[in-house]
Coordinates of N, CA, C and O in Angstrom, one line a residue:
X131 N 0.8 -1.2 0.0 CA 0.0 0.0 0.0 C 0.9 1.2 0.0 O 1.8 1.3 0.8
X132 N 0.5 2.4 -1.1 CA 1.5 3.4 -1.2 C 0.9 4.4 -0.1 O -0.3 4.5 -0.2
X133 N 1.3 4.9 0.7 CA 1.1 5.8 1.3 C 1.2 7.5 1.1 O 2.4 7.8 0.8
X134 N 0.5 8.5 1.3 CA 0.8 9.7 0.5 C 1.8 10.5 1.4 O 1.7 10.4 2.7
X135 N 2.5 11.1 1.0 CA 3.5 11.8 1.5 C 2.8 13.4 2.1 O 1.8 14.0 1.8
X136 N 3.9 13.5 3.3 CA 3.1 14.9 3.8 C 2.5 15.9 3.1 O 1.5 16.5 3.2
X137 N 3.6 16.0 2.2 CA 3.4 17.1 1.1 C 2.3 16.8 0.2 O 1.8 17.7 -0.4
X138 N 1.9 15.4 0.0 CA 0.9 15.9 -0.4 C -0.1 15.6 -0.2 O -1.0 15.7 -1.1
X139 N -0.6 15.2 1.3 CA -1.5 15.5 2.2 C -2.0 16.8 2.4 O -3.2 17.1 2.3
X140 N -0.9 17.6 2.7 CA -1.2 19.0 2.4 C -1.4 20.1 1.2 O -1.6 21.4 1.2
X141 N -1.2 19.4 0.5 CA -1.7 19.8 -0.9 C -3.1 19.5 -1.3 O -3.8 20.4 -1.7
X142 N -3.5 18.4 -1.2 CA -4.5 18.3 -1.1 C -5.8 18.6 0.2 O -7.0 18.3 0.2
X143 N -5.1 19.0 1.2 CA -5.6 20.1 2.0 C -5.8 21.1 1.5 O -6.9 21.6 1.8
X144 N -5.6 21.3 1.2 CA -5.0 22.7 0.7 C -6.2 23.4 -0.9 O -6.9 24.4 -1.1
X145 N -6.0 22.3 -1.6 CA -6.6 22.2 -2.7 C -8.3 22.3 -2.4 O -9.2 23.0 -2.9
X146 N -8.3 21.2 -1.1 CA -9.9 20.9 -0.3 C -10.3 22.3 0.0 O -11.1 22.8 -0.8
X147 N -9.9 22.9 0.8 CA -10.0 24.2 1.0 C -10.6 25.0 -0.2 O -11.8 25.1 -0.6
X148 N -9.6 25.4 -0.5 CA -9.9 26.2 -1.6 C -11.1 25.8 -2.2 O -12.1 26.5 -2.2
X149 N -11.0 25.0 -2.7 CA -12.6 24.7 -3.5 C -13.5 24.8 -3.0 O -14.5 25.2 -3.6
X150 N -13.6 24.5 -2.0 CA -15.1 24.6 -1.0 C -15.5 26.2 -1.2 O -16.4 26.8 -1.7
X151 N -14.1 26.6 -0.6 CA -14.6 28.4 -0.2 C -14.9 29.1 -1.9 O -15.6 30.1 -2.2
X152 N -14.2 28.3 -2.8 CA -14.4 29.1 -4.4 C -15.7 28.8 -4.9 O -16.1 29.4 -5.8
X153 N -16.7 27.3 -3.9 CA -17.8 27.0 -4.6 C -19.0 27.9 -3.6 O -20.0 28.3 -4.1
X154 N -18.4 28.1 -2.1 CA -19.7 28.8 -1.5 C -19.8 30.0 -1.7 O -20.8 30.5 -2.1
X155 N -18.8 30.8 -1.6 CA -18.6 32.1 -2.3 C -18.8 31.6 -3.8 O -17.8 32.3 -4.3
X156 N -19.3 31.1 -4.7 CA -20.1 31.3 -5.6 C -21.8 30.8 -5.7 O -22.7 30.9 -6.5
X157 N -21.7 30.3 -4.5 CA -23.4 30.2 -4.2 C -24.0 31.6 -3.5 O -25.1 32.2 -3.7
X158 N -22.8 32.0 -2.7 CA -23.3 33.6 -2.2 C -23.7 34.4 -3.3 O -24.7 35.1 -3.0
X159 N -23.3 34.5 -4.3 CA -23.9 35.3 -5.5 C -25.1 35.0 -5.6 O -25.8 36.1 -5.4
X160 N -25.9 33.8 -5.8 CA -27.1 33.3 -6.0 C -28.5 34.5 -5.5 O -29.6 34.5 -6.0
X161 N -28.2 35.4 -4.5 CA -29.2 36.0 -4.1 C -28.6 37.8 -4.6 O -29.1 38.8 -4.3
X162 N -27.7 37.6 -5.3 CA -27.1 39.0 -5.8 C -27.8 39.6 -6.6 O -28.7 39.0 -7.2
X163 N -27.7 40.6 -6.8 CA -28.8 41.6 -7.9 C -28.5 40.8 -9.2 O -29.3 40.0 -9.6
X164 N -27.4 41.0 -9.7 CA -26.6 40.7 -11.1 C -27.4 39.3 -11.5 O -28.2 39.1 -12.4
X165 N -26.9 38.4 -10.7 CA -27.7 37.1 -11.0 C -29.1 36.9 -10.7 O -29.6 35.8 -10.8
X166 N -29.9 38.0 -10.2 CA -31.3 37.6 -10.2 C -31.9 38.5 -11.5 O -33.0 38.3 -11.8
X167 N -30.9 39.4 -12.2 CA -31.4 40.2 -13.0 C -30.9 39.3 -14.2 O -31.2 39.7 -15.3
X168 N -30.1 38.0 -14.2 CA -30.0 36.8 -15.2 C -31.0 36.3 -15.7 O -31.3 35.8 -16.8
X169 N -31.8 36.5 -14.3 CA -32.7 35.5 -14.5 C -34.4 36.3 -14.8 O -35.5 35.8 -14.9
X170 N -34.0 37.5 -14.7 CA -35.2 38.0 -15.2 C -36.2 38.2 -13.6 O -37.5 38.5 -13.7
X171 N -35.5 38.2 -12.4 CA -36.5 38.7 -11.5 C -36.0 40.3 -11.0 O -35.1 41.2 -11.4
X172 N -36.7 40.2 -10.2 CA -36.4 41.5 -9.7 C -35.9 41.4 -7.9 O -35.4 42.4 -7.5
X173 N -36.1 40.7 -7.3 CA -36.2 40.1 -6.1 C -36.2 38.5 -5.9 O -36.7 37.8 -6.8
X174 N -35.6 38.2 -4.7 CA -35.1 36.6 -5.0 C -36.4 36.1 -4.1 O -37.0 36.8 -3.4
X175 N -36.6 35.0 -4.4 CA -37.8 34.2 -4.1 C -38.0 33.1 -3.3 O -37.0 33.0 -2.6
X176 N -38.9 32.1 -3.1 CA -38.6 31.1 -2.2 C -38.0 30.1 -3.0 O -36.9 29.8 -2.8
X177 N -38.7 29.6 -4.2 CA -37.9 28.9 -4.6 C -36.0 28.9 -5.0 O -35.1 28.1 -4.9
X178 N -36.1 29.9 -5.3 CA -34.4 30.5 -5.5 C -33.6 30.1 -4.3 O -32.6 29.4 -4.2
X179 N -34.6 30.8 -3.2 CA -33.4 30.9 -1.9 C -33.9 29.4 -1.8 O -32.9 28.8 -2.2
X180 N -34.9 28.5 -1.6 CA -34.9 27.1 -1.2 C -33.6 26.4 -2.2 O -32.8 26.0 -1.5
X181 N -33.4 26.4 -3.3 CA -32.7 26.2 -4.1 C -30.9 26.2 -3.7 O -30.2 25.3 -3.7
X182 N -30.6 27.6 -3.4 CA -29.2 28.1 -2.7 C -29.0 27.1 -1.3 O -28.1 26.4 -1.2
X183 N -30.0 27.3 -0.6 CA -29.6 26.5 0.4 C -29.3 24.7 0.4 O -28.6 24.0 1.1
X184 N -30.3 24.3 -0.8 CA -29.9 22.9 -1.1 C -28.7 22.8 -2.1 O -28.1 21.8 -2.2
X185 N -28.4 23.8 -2.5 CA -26.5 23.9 -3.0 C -25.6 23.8 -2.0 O -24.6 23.0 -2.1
X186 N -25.8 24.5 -1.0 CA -25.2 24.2 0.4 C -25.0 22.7 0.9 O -24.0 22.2 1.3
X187 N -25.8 22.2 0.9 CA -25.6 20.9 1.3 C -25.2 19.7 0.1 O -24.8 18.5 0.4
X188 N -25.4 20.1 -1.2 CA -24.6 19.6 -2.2 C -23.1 19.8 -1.8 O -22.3 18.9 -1.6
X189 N -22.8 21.3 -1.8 CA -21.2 21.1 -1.2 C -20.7 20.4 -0.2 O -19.5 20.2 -0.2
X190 N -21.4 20.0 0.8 CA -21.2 19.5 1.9 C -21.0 18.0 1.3 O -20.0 17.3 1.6
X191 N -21.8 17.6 0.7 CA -21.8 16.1 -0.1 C -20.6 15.7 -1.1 O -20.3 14.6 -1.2
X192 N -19.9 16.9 -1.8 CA -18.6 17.1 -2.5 C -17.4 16.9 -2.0 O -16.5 16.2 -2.3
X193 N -17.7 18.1 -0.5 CA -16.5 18.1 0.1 C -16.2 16.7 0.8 O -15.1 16.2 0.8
X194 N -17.7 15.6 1.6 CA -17.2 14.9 1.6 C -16.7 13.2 1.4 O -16.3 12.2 2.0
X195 N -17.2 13.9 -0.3 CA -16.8 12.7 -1.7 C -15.2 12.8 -2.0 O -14.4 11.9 -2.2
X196 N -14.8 14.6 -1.8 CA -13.6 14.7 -1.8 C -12.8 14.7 -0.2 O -11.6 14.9 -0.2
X197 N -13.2 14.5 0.6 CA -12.1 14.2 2.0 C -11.9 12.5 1.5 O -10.8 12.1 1.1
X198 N -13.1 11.4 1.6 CA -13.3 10.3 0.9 C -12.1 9.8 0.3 O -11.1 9.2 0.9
X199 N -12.3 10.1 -0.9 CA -11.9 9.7 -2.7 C -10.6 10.3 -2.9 O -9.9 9.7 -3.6
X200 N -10.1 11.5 -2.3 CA -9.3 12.4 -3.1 C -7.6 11.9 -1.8 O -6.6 11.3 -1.9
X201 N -8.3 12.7 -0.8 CA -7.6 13.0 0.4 C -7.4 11.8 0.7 O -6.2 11.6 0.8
X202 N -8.0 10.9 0.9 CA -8.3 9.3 1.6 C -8.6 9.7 3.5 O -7.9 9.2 4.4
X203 N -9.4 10.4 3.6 CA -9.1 10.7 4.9 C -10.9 10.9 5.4 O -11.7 11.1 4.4
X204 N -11.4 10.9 6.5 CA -12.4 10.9 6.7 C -12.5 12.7 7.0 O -11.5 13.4 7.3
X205 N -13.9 13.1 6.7 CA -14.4 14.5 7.0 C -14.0 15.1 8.3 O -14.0 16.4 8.5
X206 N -13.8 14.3 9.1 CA -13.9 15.2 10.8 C -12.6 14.5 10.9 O -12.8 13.3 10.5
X207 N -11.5 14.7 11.2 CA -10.2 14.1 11.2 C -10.0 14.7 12.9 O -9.3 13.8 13.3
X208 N -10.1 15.3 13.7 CA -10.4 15.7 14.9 C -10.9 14.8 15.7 O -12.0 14.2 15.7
X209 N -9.7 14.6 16.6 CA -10.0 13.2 18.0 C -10.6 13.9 18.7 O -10.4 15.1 18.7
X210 N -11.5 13.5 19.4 CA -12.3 14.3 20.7 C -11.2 13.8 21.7 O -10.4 12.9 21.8
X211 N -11.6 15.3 22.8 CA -10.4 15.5 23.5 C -11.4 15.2 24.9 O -12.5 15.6 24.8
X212 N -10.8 14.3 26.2 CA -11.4 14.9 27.2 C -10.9 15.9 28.1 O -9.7 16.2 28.2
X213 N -11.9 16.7 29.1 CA -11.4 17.9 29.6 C -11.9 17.9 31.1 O -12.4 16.8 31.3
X214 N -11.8 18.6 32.1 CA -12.3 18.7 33.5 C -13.2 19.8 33.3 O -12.9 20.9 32.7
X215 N -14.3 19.6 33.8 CA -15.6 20.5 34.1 C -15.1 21.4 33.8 O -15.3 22.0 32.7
X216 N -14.0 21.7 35.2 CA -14.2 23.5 35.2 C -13.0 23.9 33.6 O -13.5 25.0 33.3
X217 N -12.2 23.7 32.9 CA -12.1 23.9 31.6 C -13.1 24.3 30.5 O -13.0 25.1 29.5
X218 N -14.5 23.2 31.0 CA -16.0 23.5 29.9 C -16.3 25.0 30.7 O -16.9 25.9 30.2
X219 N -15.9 24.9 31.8 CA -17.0 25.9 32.6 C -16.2 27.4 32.3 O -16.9 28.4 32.2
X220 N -15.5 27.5 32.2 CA -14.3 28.3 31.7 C -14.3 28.9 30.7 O -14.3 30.1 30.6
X221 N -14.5 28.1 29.7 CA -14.2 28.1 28.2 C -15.7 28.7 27.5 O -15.7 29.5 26.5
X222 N -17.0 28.3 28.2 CA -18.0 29.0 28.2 C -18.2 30.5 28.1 O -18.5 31.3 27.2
X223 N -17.8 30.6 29.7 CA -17.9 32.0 30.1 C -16.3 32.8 29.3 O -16.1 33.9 29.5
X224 N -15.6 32.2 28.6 CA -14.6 33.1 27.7 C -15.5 33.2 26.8 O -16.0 34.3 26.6
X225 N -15.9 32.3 26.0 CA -16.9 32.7 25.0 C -17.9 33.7 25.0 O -18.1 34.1 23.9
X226 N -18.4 34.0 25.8 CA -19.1 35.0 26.1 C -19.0 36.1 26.0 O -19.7 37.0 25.4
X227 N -17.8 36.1 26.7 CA -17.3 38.0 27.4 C -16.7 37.5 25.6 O -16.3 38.7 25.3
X228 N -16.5 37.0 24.8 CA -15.8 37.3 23.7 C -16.9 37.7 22.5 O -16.7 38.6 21.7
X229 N -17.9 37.0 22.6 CA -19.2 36.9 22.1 C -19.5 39.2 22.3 O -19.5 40.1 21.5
X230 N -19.8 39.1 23.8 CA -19.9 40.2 24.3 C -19.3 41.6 23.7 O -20.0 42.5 23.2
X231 N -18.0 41.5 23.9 CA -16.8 42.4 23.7 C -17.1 42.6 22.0 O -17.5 43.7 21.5
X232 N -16.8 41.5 21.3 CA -16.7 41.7 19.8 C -17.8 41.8 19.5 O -17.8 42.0 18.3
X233 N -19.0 41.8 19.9 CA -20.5 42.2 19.2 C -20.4 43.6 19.4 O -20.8 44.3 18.5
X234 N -19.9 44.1 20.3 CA -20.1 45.5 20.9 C -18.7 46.3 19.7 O -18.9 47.5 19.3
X235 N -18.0 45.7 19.5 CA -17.0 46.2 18.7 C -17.2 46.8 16.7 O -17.0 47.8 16.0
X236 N -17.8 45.2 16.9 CA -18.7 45.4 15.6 C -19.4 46.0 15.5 O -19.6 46.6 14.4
X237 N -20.5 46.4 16.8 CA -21.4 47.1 16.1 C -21.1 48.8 16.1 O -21.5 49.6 15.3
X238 N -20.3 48.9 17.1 CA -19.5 50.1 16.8 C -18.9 50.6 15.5 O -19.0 51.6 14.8
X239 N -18.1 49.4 15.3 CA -17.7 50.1 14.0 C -18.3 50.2 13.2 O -18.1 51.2 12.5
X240 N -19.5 49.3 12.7 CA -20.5 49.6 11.8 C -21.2 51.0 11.9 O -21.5 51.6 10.9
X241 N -21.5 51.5 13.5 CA -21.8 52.5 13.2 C -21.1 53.9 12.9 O -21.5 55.0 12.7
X242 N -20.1 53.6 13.0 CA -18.6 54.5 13.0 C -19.0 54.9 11.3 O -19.4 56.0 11.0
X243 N -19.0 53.6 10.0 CA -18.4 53.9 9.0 C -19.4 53.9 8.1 O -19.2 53.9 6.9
X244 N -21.0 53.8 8.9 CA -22.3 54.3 8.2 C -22.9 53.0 7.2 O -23.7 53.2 6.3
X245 N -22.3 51.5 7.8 CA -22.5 50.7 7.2 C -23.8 50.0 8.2 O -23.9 48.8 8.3
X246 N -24.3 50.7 8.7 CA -25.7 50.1 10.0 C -26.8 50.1 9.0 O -27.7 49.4 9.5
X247 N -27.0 50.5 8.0 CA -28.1 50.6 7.4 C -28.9 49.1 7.5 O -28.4 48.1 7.9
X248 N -30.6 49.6 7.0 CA -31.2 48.8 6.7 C -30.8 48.1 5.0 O -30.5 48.8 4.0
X249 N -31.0 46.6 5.1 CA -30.2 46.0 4.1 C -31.8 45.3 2.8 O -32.5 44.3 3.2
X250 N -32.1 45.8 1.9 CA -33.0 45.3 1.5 C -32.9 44.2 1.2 O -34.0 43.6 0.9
X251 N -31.8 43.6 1.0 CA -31.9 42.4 0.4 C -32.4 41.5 1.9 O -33.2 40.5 1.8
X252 N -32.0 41.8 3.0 CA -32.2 41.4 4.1 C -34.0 41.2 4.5 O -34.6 40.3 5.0
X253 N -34.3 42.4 4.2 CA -35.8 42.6 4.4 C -36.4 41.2 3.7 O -37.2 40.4 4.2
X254 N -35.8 41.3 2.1 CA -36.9 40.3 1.6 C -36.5 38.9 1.9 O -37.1 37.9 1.3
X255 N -35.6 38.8 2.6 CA -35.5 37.2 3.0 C -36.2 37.3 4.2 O -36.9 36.3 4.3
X256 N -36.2 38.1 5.2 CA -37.1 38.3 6.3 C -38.8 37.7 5.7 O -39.5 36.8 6.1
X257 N -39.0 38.6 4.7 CA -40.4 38.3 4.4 C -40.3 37.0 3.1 O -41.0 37.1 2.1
X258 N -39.6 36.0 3.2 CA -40.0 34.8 2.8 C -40.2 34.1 3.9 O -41.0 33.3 4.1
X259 N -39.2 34.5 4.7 CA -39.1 33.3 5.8 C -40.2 33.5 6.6 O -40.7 32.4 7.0
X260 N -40.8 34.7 7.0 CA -42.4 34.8 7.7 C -43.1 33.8 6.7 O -43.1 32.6 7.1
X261 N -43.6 34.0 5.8 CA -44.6 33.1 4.9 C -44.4 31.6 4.8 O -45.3 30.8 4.5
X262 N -42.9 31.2 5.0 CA -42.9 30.1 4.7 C -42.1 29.5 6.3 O -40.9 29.2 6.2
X263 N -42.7 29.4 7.3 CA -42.1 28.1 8.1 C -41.1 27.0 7.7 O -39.9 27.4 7.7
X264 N -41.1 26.3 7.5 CA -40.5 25.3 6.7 C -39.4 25.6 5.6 O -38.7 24.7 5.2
X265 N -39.3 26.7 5.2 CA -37.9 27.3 5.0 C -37.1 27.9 6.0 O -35.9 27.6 6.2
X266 N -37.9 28.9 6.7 CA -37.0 29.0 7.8 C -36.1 27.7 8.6 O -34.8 27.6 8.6
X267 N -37.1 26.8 9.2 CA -36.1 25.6 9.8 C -35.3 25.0 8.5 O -34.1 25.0 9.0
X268 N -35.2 24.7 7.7 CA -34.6 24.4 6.5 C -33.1 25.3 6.9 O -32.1 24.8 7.2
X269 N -33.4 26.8 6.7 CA -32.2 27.6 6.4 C -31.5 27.3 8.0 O -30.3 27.4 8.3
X270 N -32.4 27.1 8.9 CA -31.5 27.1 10.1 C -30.6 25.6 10.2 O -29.5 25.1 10.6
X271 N -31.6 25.2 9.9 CA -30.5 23.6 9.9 C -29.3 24.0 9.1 O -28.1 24.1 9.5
X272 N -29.7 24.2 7.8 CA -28.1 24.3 6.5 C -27.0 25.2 7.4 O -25.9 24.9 7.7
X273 N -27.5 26.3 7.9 CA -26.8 27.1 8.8 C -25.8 26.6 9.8 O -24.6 26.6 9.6
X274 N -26.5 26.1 10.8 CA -26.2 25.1 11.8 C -25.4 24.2 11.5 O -24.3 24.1 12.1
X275 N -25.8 23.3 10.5 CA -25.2 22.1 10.3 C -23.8 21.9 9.5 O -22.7 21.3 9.8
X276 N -24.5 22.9 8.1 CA -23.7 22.4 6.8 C -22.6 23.5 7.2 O -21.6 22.9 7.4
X277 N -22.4 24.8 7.5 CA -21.7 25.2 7.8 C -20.6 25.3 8.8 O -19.5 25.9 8.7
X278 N -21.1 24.7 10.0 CA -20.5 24.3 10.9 C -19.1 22.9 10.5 O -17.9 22.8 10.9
X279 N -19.9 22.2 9.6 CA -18.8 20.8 9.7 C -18.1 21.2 8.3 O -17.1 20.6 8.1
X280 N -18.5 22.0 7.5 CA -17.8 22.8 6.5 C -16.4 23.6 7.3 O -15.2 23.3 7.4
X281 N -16.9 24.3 7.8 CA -15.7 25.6 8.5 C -15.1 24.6 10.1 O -13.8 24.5 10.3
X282 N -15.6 24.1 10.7 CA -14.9 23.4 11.8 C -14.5 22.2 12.0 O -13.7 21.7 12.7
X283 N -15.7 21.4 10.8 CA -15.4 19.9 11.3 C -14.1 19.8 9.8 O -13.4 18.7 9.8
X284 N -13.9 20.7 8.8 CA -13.3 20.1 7.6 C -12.0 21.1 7.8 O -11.0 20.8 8.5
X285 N -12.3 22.2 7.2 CA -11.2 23.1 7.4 C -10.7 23.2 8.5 O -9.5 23.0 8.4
X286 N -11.1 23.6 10.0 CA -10.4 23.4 11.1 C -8.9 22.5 11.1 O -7.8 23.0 11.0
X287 N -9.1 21.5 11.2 CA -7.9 20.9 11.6 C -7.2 20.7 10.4 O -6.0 21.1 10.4
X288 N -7.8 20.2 9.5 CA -6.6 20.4 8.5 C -5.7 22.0 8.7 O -4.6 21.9 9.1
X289 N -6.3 23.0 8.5 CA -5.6 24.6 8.6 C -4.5 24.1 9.8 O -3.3 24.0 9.4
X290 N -4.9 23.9 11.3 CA -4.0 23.6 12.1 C -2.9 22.4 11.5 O -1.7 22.8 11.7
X291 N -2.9 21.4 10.8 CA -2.4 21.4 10.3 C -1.3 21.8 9.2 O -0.1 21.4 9.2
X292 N -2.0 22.6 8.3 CA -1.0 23.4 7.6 C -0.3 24.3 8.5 O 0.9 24.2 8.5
X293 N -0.7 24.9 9.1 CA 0.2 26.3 10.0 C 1.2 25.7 11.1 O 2.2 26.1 11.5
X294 N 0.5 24.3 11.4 CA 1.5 23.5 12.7 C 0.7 24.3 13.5 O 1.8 24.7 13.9
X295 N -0.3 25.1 14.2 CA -0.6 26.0 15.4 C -1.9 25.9 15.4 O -2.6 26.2 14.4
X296 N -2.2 25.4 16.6 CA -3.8 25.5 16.7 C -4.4 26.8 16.6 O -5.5 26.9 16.1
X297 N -3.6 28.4 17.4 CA -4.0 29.3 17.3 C -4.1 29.6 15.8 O -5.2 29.4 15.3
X298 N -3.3 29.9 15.1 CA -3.5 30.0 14.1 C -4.6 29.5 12.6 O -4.8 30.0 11.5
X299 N -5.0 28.2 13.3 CA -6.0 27.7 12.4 C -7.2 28.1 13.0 O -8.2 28.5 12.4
X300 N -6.8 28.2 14.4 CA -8.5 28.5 14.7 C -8.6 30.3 14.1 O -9.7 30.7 13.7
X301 N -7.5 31.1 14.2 CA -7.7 32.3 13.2 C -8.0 32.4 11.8 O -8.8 33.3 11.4
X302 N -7.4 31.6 11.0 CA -8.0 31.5 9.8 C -9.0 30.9 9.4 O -9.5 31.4 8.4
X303 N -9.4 30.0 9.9 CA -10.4 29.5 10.2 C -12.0 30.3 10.3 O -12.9 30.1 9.6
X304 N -11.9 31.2 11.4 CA -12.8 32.2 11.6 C -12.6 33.2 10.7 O -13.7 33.6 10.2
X305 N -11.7 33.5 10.4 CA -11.5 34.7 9.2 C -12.4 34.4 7.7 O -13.1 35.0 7.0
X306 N -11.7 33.0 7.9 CA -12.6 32.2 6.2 C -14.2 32.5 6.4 O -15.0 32.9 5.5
X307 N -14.5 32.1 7.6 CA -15.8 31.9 8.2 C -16.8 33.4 8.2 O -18.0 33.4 8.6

């Protein structure tokens, strides 16, 4: 059995990455003026947005045909670690005051540089998701789910990998995110 060499473990790390982030950042378009004015609407719709969100979870099914097939490595490559209470209990309440601190930051600067506005494209997903139940939980699951094991369970540790530094992956990591 040939075995793949670090290098190109991490190349195809590497490769993994990239494609994911070149395919969801081209699903983000999908609700863009440009591409709804492709299509001849004027405002994006339920079917549209039901549609984008089931692209999402097609990537998720890609990414992992390619951790699978390509990489030879399974999706979540991350050992679960055990910890003592007070570490969860700890780690919580950092989250928080981090949660806290950086909401408060953000939304400062937003209001600093006049980018607080009301977002229309925002509004009309607001008013699909009133009308339609069942898209809402839909979008909160893809949310929740597909994104999460996209940015944490796939990219995470590979990135620590590439950089050698857990700080560091968990930085770019969030940055990607």
């Amino acid at each position: 059995m040939n075995l793949p060499s670090k290098n190109e473990t991490l190349t195809k790390s590497i490769i993994g990455i990239a494609g994911i982030l070149l395919l969801l950042f081209c699903l983000s378009r999908i609700g863009s003026t440009s591409f709804l004015n492709l299509l001849g609407l004027q405002k994006i719709n339920e079917t549209i947005y039901f549609v984008s969100r089931l692209l999402n979870w097609a990537c998720l099914l890609l990414l992992f045909l390619y951790a699978r097939k390509i990489e030879k490595e399974d999706l979540l490559i991350c050992k679960e670690k055990k910890y003592q209470f007070l570490s969860y209990f700890i780690s919580i309440i950092g989250i928080f005051i981090v949660l806290i601190v950086g909401g408060f930051i953000i939304q400062t600067l937003l209001s600093l540089t006049g980018y607080n506005d009301k977002s229309a494209r925002l509004f009309e997903i607001v008013a699909l998701m009133k009308n339609n139940k069942p898209l809402l939980v839909f979008t909160a699951l893809t949310a929740g789910i597909v994104e999460e094991l996209i940015f944490r369970g796939y990219m995470l540790p590979r990135l620590v990998n590439i950089f050698k530094s857990p700080f560091l992956g968990i930085a770019v990591s969030s940055i990607l995110f």
